[in-house]
């Protein structure tokens, strides 16, 4: 979620920045957000008054229409229903209303074939022709076999699907409202969409951040809206392309700017600062990388940094060491806070050895008990690390015991270390077993988990 929040916040700024040229009626090309602002500042003196006025008015109108949601209707009966329906149409259809009104104004402002506004212009009508990939092409230069096409598209044939999956899942998480997103389902949907769209010569299919933001601000709640979008898109391509000519670019820019402002996750930054500031690292990495490079590369950077943070937490668990002394006999209880995998074992070994080396011989422990209650998993390398620790402690005349291990962990440790794990009893009771004056470890009752289970069964039967 921190990576998704950083990605979404950066995407909101990038999309809003990309619409500034349309809002002010200027034109330039830029590759990333930084270059957009540099080119915008360089070309701001060429702004068009009519487009700027139209864009700013559209923004104010959209903000005003969205604020109508807060109005409470005091009327009753049919009058209240009429007012509610009117407010619903004005707030939900605000984007369409602004585009239609601005297009009408642009149409009547044309004089002698010239418009004071920058218009969308001509759009090719009709639906793309159905044809088979690699074979059904009129131009002979476009015909090539599957393997020839794969060699031409390599390595994009691998990179483009990965970027498509990452961006689509990230967009889905950004607008999921905290619900679980099934990444496998998204991948299957993307696969089918790309397979069928290849027969129409389409671009690679992926989730669109701008259109998703527009859907979200319009009030769309289900994916069934894609059916209506598809139908309207096909009807527009067949019959409405002459009317789309008159849509001012400044009004479209205003609609998109208003749509993406709600995507900036300042609330997540505040929550992370109050709860877990370490999660701000992947958030900030994804945010800055998306702004400096592009959203796909920034998303990959954020994911890699988040993985490094996860690995660091598993390799550096918090370890508490409780020290007790009874008649000159020193006992330590070591409690790691998470599962014991091979990086964490090495860290625990270094921590214990460093703690012992800083003490005088009289204060060094005679017994170290490792509480395994938080060990939900371990591996062979970790077990070998514990074995090395046992050998090092023996050279210091210190014994190491393991206790409270779960069955799956105990099986690995017992098989590797050839030791018995102390019975799974509350730690306070287990520690009491070591409160003896003489350092004689033979009196300690130790048993495997299997022996403990058999003992419990016999006690219950009795």
Short mmCIF file of C-alpha atoms in Angstrom, two decimals:
data_model
loop_
_atom_site.label_atom_id
_atom_site.label_comp_id
_atom_site.label_asym_id
_atom_site.label_seq_id
_atom_site.Cartn_x
_atom_site.Cartn_y
_atom_site.Cartn_z
CA UNK A 1 0.00 0.00 0.00
CA UNK A 2 2.81 2.57 0.62
CA UNK A 3 4.18 1.87 -2.88
CA UNK A 4 0.69 2.15 -4.37
CA UNK A 5 0.11 5.40 -2.45
CA UNK A 6 3.37 6.92 -3.71
CA UNK A 7 2.64 5.74 -7.26
CA UNK A 8 -0.92 7.14 -7.17
CA UNK A 9 0.15 10.49 -5.71
CA UNK A 10 2.90 10.91 -8.29
CA UNK A 11 0.54 9.86 -11.10
CA UNK A 12 -1.95 12.53 -9.97
CA UNK A 13 0.73 15.24 -10.18
CA UNK A 14 1.99 13.93 -13.55
CA UNK A 15 -1.49 13.83 -15.08
CA UNK A 16 -2.39 17.27 -13.78
CA UNK A 17 0.94 18.62 -15.09
CA UNK A 18 0.37 17.05 -18.51
CA UNK A 19 -2.96 18.92 -18.82
CA UNK A 20 -1.51 22.38 -18.14
CA UNK A 21 -0.59 22.90 -21.79
CA UNK A 22 -4.17 22.15 -22.85
CA UNK A 23 -5.54 24.36 -20.09
CA UNK A 24 -3.49 27.37 -21.23
CA UNK A 25 -3.66 26.67 -24.97
CA UNK A 26 0.06 26.07 -25.51
CA UNK A 27 1.83 23.10 -27.07
CA UNK A 28 5.08 21.32 -26.29
CA UNK A 29 6.42 17.76 -25.93
CA UNK A 30 7.93 16.41 -22.71
CA UNK A 31 9.07 12.97 -21.51
CA UNK A 32 8.60 13.29 -17.74
CA UNK A 33 7.12 15.55 -15.09
CA UNK A 34 10.25 17.64 -14.57
CA UNK A 35 10.53 18.34 -18.29
CA UNK A 36 6.81 19.21 -18.43
CA UNK A 37 7.24 22.02 -15.90
CA UNK A 38 10.43 23.29 -17.55
CA UNK A 39 8.74 23.45 -20.96
CA UNK A 40 5.60 24.94 -19.43
CA UNK A 41 7.54 27.79 -17.82
CA UNK A 42 9.45 28.40 -21.05
CA UNK A 43 6.22 28.59 -23.11
CA UNK A 44 3.87 30.29 -20.62
CA UNK A 45 4.25 33.61 -22.42
CA UNK A 46 2.48 32.09 -25.44
CA UNK A 47 -0.69 31.22 -23.50
CA UNK A 48 -4.07 31.86 -25.17
CA UNK A 49 -6.51 34.03 -23.26
CA UNK A 50 -9.65 32.30 -24.56
CA UNK A 51 -8.43 28.79 -23.68
CA UNK A 52 -7.18 29.89 -20.26
CA UNK A 53 -10.51 31.58 -19.47
CA UNK A 54 -12.49 28.55 -20.68
CA UNK A 55 -10.35 26.11 -18.69
CA UNK A 56 -10.47 28.08 -15.42
CA UNK A 57 -14.23 28.63 -15.72
CA UNK A 58 -14.73 24.88 -16.28
CA UNK A 59 -12.66 24.10 -13.16
CA UNK A 60 -14.72 26.50 -11.01
CA UNK A 61 -17.98 25.13 -12.43
CA UNK A 62 -16.89 21.52 -11.73
CA UNK A 63 -15.91 22.37 -8.16
CA UNK A 64 -19.26 24.10 -7.66
CA UNK A 65 -21.25 21.18 -9.08
CA UNK A 66 -19.33 18.66 -6.95
CA UNK A 67 -20.12 20.72 -3.83
CA UNK A 68 -23.85 20.27 -4.48
CA UNK A 69 -23.53 16.84 -2.84
CA UNK A 70 -23.46 18.54 0.55
CA UNK A 71 -26.83 20.26 0.04
CA UNK A 72 -29.67 18.75 2.06
CA UNK A 73 -33.19 18.89 0.61
CA UNK A 74 -35.79 20.11 3.13
CA UNK A 75 -38.81 19.61 0.86
CA UNK A 76 -41.10 16.56 1.07
CA UNK A 77 -42.99 14.36 -1.35
CA UNK A 78 -42.60 14.67 -5.12
CA UNK A 79 -40.83 17.99 -4.74
CA UNK A 80 -38.09 16.40 -2.64
CA UNK A 81 -37.68 13.56 -5.16
CA UNK A 82 -37.44 16.07 -8.01
CA UNK A 83 -34.78 18.06 -6.18
CA UNK A 84 -32.86 14.90 -5.31
CA UNK A 85 -32.91 13.68 -8.92
CA UNK A 86 -31.79 17.11 -10.16
CA UNK A 87 -28.91 17.27 -7.68
CA UNK A 88 -27.91 13.70 -8.56
CA UNK A 89 -27.81 14.49 -12.29
CA UNK A 90 -25.86 17.71 -11.76
CA UNK A 91 -23.24 16.10 -9.53
CA UNK A 92 -22.90 12.77 -11.33
CA UNK A 93 -23.10 14.21 -14.84
CA UNK A 94 -21.01 17.31 -14.11
CA UNK A 95 -18.16 16.21 -16.40
CA UNK A 96 -20.47 15.52 -19.34
CA UNK A 97 -22.39 18.75 -18.73
CA UNK A 98 -19.21 20.85 -18.79
CA UNK A 99 -17.96 19.21 -22.00
CA UNK A 100 -21.31 19.63 -23.80
CA UNK A 101 -21.77 23.30 -22.80
CA UNK A 102 -18.16 24.19 -23.69
CA UNK A 103 -18.55 22.43 -27.07
CA UNK A 104 -21.69 24.44 -27.81
CA UNK A 105 -19.86 27.68 -26.92
CA UNK A 106 -16.91 26.67 -29.11
CA UNK A 107 -19.25 25.88 -32.04
CA UNK A 108 -20.96 29.29 -31.97
CA UNK A 109 -17.65 31.12 -31.45
CA UNK A 110 -16.28 30.03 -34.83
CA UNK A 111 -15.90 32.98 -37.23
CA UNK A 112 -14.78 32.54 -40.83
CA UNK A 113 -13.72 28.99 -40.13
CA UNK A 114 -11.47 30.03 -37.22
CA UNK A 115 -12.08 29.38 -33.54
CA UNK A 116 -10.53 31.36 -30.65
CA UNK A 117 -10.24 28.04 -28.81
CA UNK A 118 -7.98 25.07 -29.50
CA UNK A 119 -10.38 22.30 -30.53
CA UNK A 120 -9.99 18.53 -30.50
CA UNK A 121 -10.15 18.48 -34.29
CA UNK A 122 -10.80 15.68 -36.75
CA UNK A 123 -11.13 12.14 -35.40
CA UNK A 124 -11.14 9.18 -37.79
CA UNK A 125 -14.55 7.53 -37.79
CA UNK A 126 -15.37 3.84 -38.01
CA UNK A 127 -14.31 0.69 -36.18
CA UNK A 128 -10.93 -0.96 -36.96
CA UNK A 129 -11.07 -3.83 -39.44
CA UNK A 130 -10.96 -7.41 -38.16
CA UNK A 131 -7.88 -9.25 -39.41
CA UNK A 132 -5.63 -12.12 -38.37
CA UNK A 133 -2.28 -11.17 -36.86
CA UNK A 134 0.87 -11.82 -38.95
CA UNK A 135 -1.08 -12.79 -42.08
CA UNK A 136 -4.07 -10.64 -43.06
CA UNK A 137 -2.37 -7.38 -44.08
CA UNK A 138 -2.81 -5.49 -47.35
CA UNK A 139 0.72 -4.07 -47.26
CA UNK A 140 3.26 -6.80 -48.05
CA UNK A 141 5.90 -5.02 -45.93
CA UNK A 142 3.73 -5.60 -42.85
CA UNK A 143 3.50 -9.35 -43.35
CA UNK A 144 5.82 -11.51 -41.28
CA UNK A 145 5.66 -14.82 -39.43
CA UNK A 146 5.12 -15.22 -35.70
CA UNK A 147 8.81 -15.84 -34.97
CA UNK A 148 9.85 -12.89 -37.15
CA UNK A 149 7.41 -10.72 -35.23
CA UNK A 150 8.76 -12.02 -31.92
CA UNK A 151 12.33 -11.16 -32.95
CA UNK A 152 11.21 -7.64 -33.96
CA UNK A 153 9.32 -7.04 -30.74
CA UNK A 154 11.94 -8.52 -28.41
CA UNK A 155 12.46 -7.58 -25.54
CA UNK A 156 9.30 -5.45 -25.56
CA UNK A 157 7.21 -8.63 -25.77
CA UNK A 158 8.35 -9.39 -22.19
CA UNK A 159 8.58 -5.89 -20.74
CA UNK A 160 5.23 -4.53 -21.99
CA UNK A 161 3.07 -7.29 -20.36
CA UNK A 162 4.95 -6.92 -17.06
CA UNK A 163 4.47 -3.14 -17.04
CA UNK A 164 0.82 -3.64 -18.01
CA UNK A 165 0.24 -6.04 -15.10
CA UNK A 166 2.04 -3.81 -12.58
CA UNK A 167 0.25 -0.63 -13.62
CA UNK A 168 -3.18 -2.31 -13.83
CA UNK A 169 -2.92 -3.95 -10.40
CA UNK A 170 -1.62 -0.69 -8.91
CA UNK A 171 -4.52 1.29 -10.41
CA UNK A 172 -6.97 -1.35 -9.12
CA UNK A 173 -5.52 -1.13 -5.61
CA UNK A 174 -5.60 2.68 -5.73
CA UNK A 175 -9.37 2.69 -6.31
CA UNK A 176 -10.31 -0.52 -4.44
CA UNK A 177 -11.29 1.34 -1.28
CA UNK A 178 -9.24 -1.03 0.88
CA UNK A 179 -10.79 -4.20 -0.58
CA UNK A 180 -8.67 -7.15 -1.71
CA UNK A 181 -7.58 -7.07 -5.36
CA UNK A 182 -7.21 -10.49 -7.03
CA UNK A 183 -4.05 -10.01 -9.11
CA UNK A 184 -4.52 -13.41 -10.82
CA UNK A 185 -7.98 -12.38 -12.02
CA UNK A 186 -6.56 -9.10 -13.36
CA UNK A 187 -3.83 -10.99 -15.23
CA UNK A 188 -6.34 -13.38 -16.82
CA UNK A 189 -8.54 -10.46 -17.88
CA UNK A 190 -5.56 -8.61 -19.39
CA UNK A 191 -4.49 -11.75 -21.24
CA UNK A 192 -7.91 -12.30 -22.85
CA UNK A 193 -8.25 -8.59 -23.69
CA UNK A 194 -4.86 -8.53 -25.43
CA UNK A 195 -5.53 -11.77 -27.31
CA UNK A 196 -8.89 -10.63 -28.74
CA UNK A 197 -7.82 -7.02 -29.32
CA UNK A 198 -4.85 -8.22 -31.40
CA UNK A 199 -7.35 -9.14 -34.14
CA UNK A 200 -8.33 -5.45 -34.30
CA UNK A 201 -4.78 -4.10 -34.31
CA UNK A 202 -5.16 -2.40 -30.92
CA UNK A 203 -2.53 -1.00 -28.59
CA UNK A 204 -1.49 -3.15 -25.58
CA UNK A 205 -4.36 -3.22 -23.08
CA UNK A 206 -3.79 -1.95 -19.53
CA UNK A 207 -5.67 -0.13 -16.78
CA UNK A 208 -5.78 3.63 -17.35
CA UNK A 209 -5.11 5.89 -14.36
CA UNK A 210 -6.82 8.92 -15.94
CA UNK A 211 -10.00 7.11 -16.99
CA UNK A 212 -10.14 5.26 -13.68
CA UNK A 213 -9.87 8.57 -11.84
CA UNK A 214 -12.59 10.03 -14.06
CA UNK A 215 -14.82 7.02 -13.38
CA UNK A 216 -14.18 7.34 -9.64
CA UNK A 217 -15.06 11.04 -9.47
CA UNK A 218 -18.16 10.50 -11.61
CA UNK A 219 -19.53 8.01 -9.08
CA UNK A 220 -18.97 4.69 -10.85
CA UNK A 221 -19.12 1.76 -8.41
CA UNK A 222 -18.83 -1.44 -10.48
CA UNK A 223 -16.83 -2.77 -13.41
CA UNK A 224 -20.10 -3.09 -15.35
CA UNK A 225 -19.52 0.53 -16.36
CA UNK A 226 -16.99 -0.78 -18.90
CA UNK A 227 -19.91 -2.21 -20.91
CA UNK A 228 -21.49 1.25 -21.18
CA UNK A 229 -18.11 2.81 -21.96
CA UNK A 230 -17.58 0.30 -24.78
CA UNK A 231 -21.04 0.90 -26.27
CA UNK A 232 -20.69 4.68 -26.09
CA UNK A 233 -17.19 4.48 -27.55
CA UNK A 234 -18.38 2.42 -30.53
CA UNK A 235 -21.39 4.69 -31.12
CA UNK A 236 -19.14 7.74 -30.94
CA UNK A 237 -16.71 6.28 -33.47
CA UNK A 238 -19.57 5.41 -35.83
CA UNK A 239 -21.83 8.47 -35.58
CA UNK A 240 -20.49 11.22 -33.28
CA UNK A 241 -17.00 11.97 -34.61
CA UNK A 242 -18.19 15.17 -36.39
CA UNK A 243 -19.50 16.49 -33.06
CA UNK A 244 -16.32 15.57 -31.16
CA UNK A 245 -14.46 18.01 -33.43
CA UNK A 246 -15.80 21.00 -31.43
CA UNK A 247 -14.76 19.88 -27.92
CA UNK A 248 -12.25 22.45 -26.57
CA UNK A 249 -9.04 20.90 -25.28
CA UNK A 250 -9.08 23.32 -22.33
CA UNK A 251 -12.40 21.89 -21.09
CA UNK A 252 -11.07 18.33 -21.32
CA UNK A 253 -7.96 19.40 -19.41
CA UNK A 254 -10.14 20.99 -16.72
CA UNK A 255 -12.18 17.79 -16.35
CA UNK A 256 -9.05 15.63 -15.98
CA UNK A 257 -7.35 18.02 -13.54
CA UNK A 258 -10.42 18.00 -11.29
CA UNK A 259 -10.63 14.21 -11.55
CA UNK A 260 -7.04 13.51 -10.46
CA UNK A 261 -6.84 15.93 -7.53
CA UNK A 262 -8.56 13.41 -5.24
CA UNK A 263 -5.87 10.82 -6.05
CA UNK A 264 -3.11 12.59 -4.12
CA UNK A 265 -2.69 10.51 -0.92
CA UNK A 266 -1.68 13.14 1.62
CA UNK A 267 -3.86 11.27 4.14
CA UNK A 268 -1.66 8.17 3.75
CA UNK A 269 1.49 10.23 4.35
CA UNK A 270 0.03 11.56 7.61
CA UNK A 271 -1.02 8.06 8.72
CA UNK A 272 2.40 6.58 7.92
CA UNK A 273 4.13 9.40 9.80
CA UNK A 274 2.00 8.73 12.88
CA UNK A 275 2.11 4.92 12.78
CA UNK A 276 5.15 3.48 10.97
CA UNK A 277 7.64 5.96 9.56
CA UNK A 278 9.72 3.18 8.03
CA UNK A 279 6.94 2.66 5.45
CA UNK A 280 7.52 6.23 4.28
CA UNK A 281 10.72 5.00 2.57
CA UNK A 282 8.98 2.95 -0.18
CA UNK A 283 6.26 5.62 -0.40
CA UNK A 284 8.80 8.41 -0.98
CA UNK A 285 10.89 6.24 -3.33
CA UNK A 286 7.94 5.43 -5.58
CA UNK A 287 6.74 9.05 -5.46
CA UNK A 288 10.09 10.67 -6.34
CA UNK A 289 11.08 8.04 -8.92
CA UNK A 290 7.75 8.40 -10.74
CA UNK A 291 8.22 12.18 -10.93
CA UNK A 292 11.86 12.03 -12.07
CA UNK A 293 11.65 9.12 -14.51
CA UNK A 294 8.17 7.74 -15.39
CA UNK A 295 5.39 5.93 -13.56
CA UNK A 296 6.34 2.41 -14.68
CA UNK A 297 10.00 2.74 -13.69
CA UNK A 298 9.07 4.54 -10.50
CA UNK A 299 6.67 1.74 -9.59
CA UNK A 300 9.44 -0.84 -10.08
CA UNK A 301 11.81 1.20 -7.90
CA UNK A 302 9.18 1.41 -5.17
CA UNK A 303 8.51 -2.34 -5.26
CA UNK A 304 12.25 -3.15 -5.05
CA UNK A 305 12.77 -0.79 -2.09
CA UNK A 306 9.71 -2.26 -0.33
CA UNK A 307 11.10 -5.78 -0.82
CA UNK A 308 14.41 -4.64 0.67
CA UNK A 309 12.55 -3.24 3.68
CA UNK A 310 10.73 -6.56 4.14
CA UNK A 311 14.01 -8.47 3.93
CA UNK A 312 15.64 -6.10 6.40
CA UNK A 313 12.83 -6.63 8.92
CA UNK A 314 13.13 -10.42 8.64
CA UNK A 315 16.93 -10.25 8.93
CA UNK A 316 16.96 -7.81 11.86
CA UNK A 317 14.19 -8.80 14.29
CA UNK A 318 14.00 -7.07 17.64
CA UNK A 319 15.70 -9.23 20.29
CA UNK A 320 15.19 -8.81 24.03
CA UNK A 321 17.65 -10.31 26.52
CA UNK A 322 16.53 -10.79 30.12
CA UNK A 323 19.34 -11.39 32.62
CA UNK A 324 18.90 -13.14 35.97
CA UNK A 325 21.46 -13.96 38.64
CA UNK A 326 20.90 -16.43 41.45
CA UNK A 327 23.72 -17.20 43.92
CA UNK A 328 26.40 -16.44 41.36
CA UNK A 329 24.67 -18.44 38.62
CA UNK A 330 23.83 -16.23 35.59
CA UNK A 331 20.99 -17.08 33.25
CA UNK A 332 19.85 -15.21 30.10
CA UNK A 333 16.49 -15.53 28.35
CA UNK A 334 16.68 -14.46 24.67
CA UNK A 335 13.42 -13.64 22.89
CA UNK A 336 13.52 -12.90 19.12
CA UNK A 337 10.33 -11.24 17.87
CA UNK A 338 9.87 -13.10 14.56
CA UNK A 339 10.62 -16.27 12.62
CA UNK A 340 14.18 -17.54 12.67
CA UNK A 341 15.53 -17.65 9.11
CA UNK A 342 19.22 -17.65 8.23
CA UNK A 343 19.81 -13.83 8.21
CA UNK A 344 18.07 -13.45 11.59
CA UNK A 345 20.06 -16.30 13.19
CA UNK A 346 23.34 -14.64 12.25
CA UNK A 347 22.09 -11.36 13.69
CA UNK A 348 21.02 -13.08 16.93
CA UNK A 349 24.40 -14.84 17.19
CA UNK A 350 26.26 -11.55 16.74
CA UNK A 351 24.02 -9.86 19.31
CA UNK A 352 24.57 -12.59 21.94
CA UNK A 353 28.34 -12.82 21.36
CA UNK A 354 28.71 -9.02 21.42
CA UNK A 355 26.73 -8.85 24.66
CA UNK A 356 28.91 -11.52 26.26
CA UNK A 357 32.21 -10.04 25.08
CA UNK A 358 31.40 -6.75 26.79
CA UNK A 359 31.10 -8.44 30.21
CA UNK A 360 33.63 -9.71 32.72
CA UNK A 361 34.04 -13.46 33.20
CA UNK A 362 32.10 -13.45 36.48
CA UNK A 363 29.09 -11.80 34.84
CA UNK A 364 28.95 -14.02 31.77
CA UNK A 365 25.95 -16.39 31.59
CA UNK A 366 26.17 -20.06 32.47
CA UNK A 367 22.93 -20.80 30.63
CA UNK A 368 21.16 -19.09 27.70
CA UNK A 369 17.53 -19.99 27.01
CA UNK A 370 16.14 -19.06 23.58
CA UNK A 371 12.37 -18.61 23.66
CA UNK A 372 11.06 -19.92 20.30
CA UNK A 373 7.42 -18.97 20.86
CA UNK A 374 7.50 -16.47 17.97
CA UNK A 375 9.23 -18.87 15.57
CA UNK A 376 6.58 -19.73 12.98
CA UNK A 377 9.18 -21.04 10.53
CA UNK A 378 12.87 -21.85 10.18
CA UNK A 379 15.19 -23.51 7.66
CA UNK A 380 18.27 -25.74 7.50
CA UNK A 381 20.71 -22.84 7.23
CA UNK A 382 19.19 -21.21 10.32
CA UNK A 383 19.52 -24.48 12.23
CA UNK A 384 23.19 -24.65 11.25
CA UNK A 385 23.58 -21.08 12.53
CA UNK A 386 22.16 -22.12 15.91
CA UNK A 387 24.55 -25.08 15.92
CA UNK A 388 27.47 -22.70 15.40
CA UNK A 389 26.20 -20.57 18.28
CA UNK A 390 26.01 -23.63 20.55
CA UNK A 391 29.64 -24.51 19.73
CA UNK A 392 30.79 -20.94 20.37
CA UNK A 393 28.99 -20.84 23.71
CA UNK A 394 30.55 -24.16 24.76
CA UNK A 395 33.99 -22.58 24.42
CA UNK A 396 32.75 -19.95 26.90
CA UNK A 397 31.49 -22.66 29.33
CA UNK A 398 27.90 -21.72 28.56
CA UNK A 399 25.02 -23.96 27.57
CA UNK A 400 22.20 -23.04 25.18
CA UNK A 401 18.66 -24.45 25.45
CA UNK A 402 15.66 -23.98 23.12
CA UNK A 403 12.10 -23.93 24.40
CA UNK A 404 8.49 -23.28 23.37
CA UNK A 405 9.09 -24.26 19.72
CA UNK A 406 6.16 -25.17 17.48
CA UNK A 407 5.99 -28.66 16.05
CA UNK A 408 7.18 -27.77 12.53
CA UNK A 409 10.10 -25.73 13.91
CA UNK A 410 10.99 -28.30 16.57
CA UNK A 411 11.17 -31.09 13.96
CA UNK A 412 13.81 -29.21 11.96
CA UNK A 413 15.82 -28.12 14.99
CA UNK A 414 15.81 -31.53 16.69
CA UNK A 415 16.84 -33.32 13.49
CA UNK A 416 19.65 -30.85 12.76
CA UNK A 417 20.99 -30.12 16.25
CA UNK A 418 20.42 -33.55 17.81
CA UNK A 419 18.97 -31.89 20.90
CA UNK A 420 15.64 -32.03 22.67
CA UNK A 421 13.40 -28.98 22.70
CA UNK A 422 12.05 -28.09 26.12
CA UNK A 423 8.34 -28.72 26.62
CA UNK A 424 5.90 -26.08 25.46
CA UNK A 425 4.88 -24.56 28.79
CA UNK A 426 4.56 -20.92 29.84
CA UNK A 427 7.93 -19.25 29.87
CA UNK A 428 7.74 -18.23 33.54
CA UNK A 429 7.25 -21.87 34.54
CA UNK A 430 10.09 -22.97 32.26
CA UNK A 431 12.45 -20.37 33.65
CA UNK A 432 11.72 -21.60 37.17
CA UNK A 433 13.25 -24.93 36.20
CA UNK A 434 16.61 -23.19 35.90
CA UNK A 435 16.41 -21.46 39.31
CA UNK A 436 18.77 -23.89 41.07
CA UNK A 437 21.93 -23.17 42.94
CA UNK A 438 24.23 -25.79 41.43
CA UNK A 439 24.91 -25.57 37.67
CA UNK A 440 23.86 -29.19 37.16
CA UNK A 441 21.80 -29.41 33.95
CA UNK A 442 21.05 -33.12 34.30
CA UNK A 443 18.10 -32.39 36.58
CA UNK A 444 16.17 -30.46 33.97
CA UNK A 445 13.17 -32.29 32.59
CA UNK A 446 13.40 -32.07 28.78
CA UNK A 447 11.21 -33.85 26.28
CA UNK A 448 10.38 -33.76 22.60
CA UNK A 449 7.00 -32.55 21.39
CA UNK A 450 5.97 -36.13 20.64
CA UNK A 451 6.86 -37.21 24.19
CA UNK A 452 4.99 -34.22 25.58
CA UNK A 453 1.86 -35.14 23.56
CA UNK A 454 1.99 -38.75 24.80
CA UNK A 455 2.36 -37.55 28.38
CA UNK A 456 -0.62 -35.22 28.03
CA UNK A 457 -2.76 -38.04 26.57
CA UNK A 458 -1.85 -40.35 29.48
CA UNK A 459 -2.67 -37.60 32.01
CA UNK A 460 -6.08 -36.98 30.39
CA UNK A 461 -6.89 -40.72 30.39
CA UNK A 462 -5.95 -40.95 34.08
#
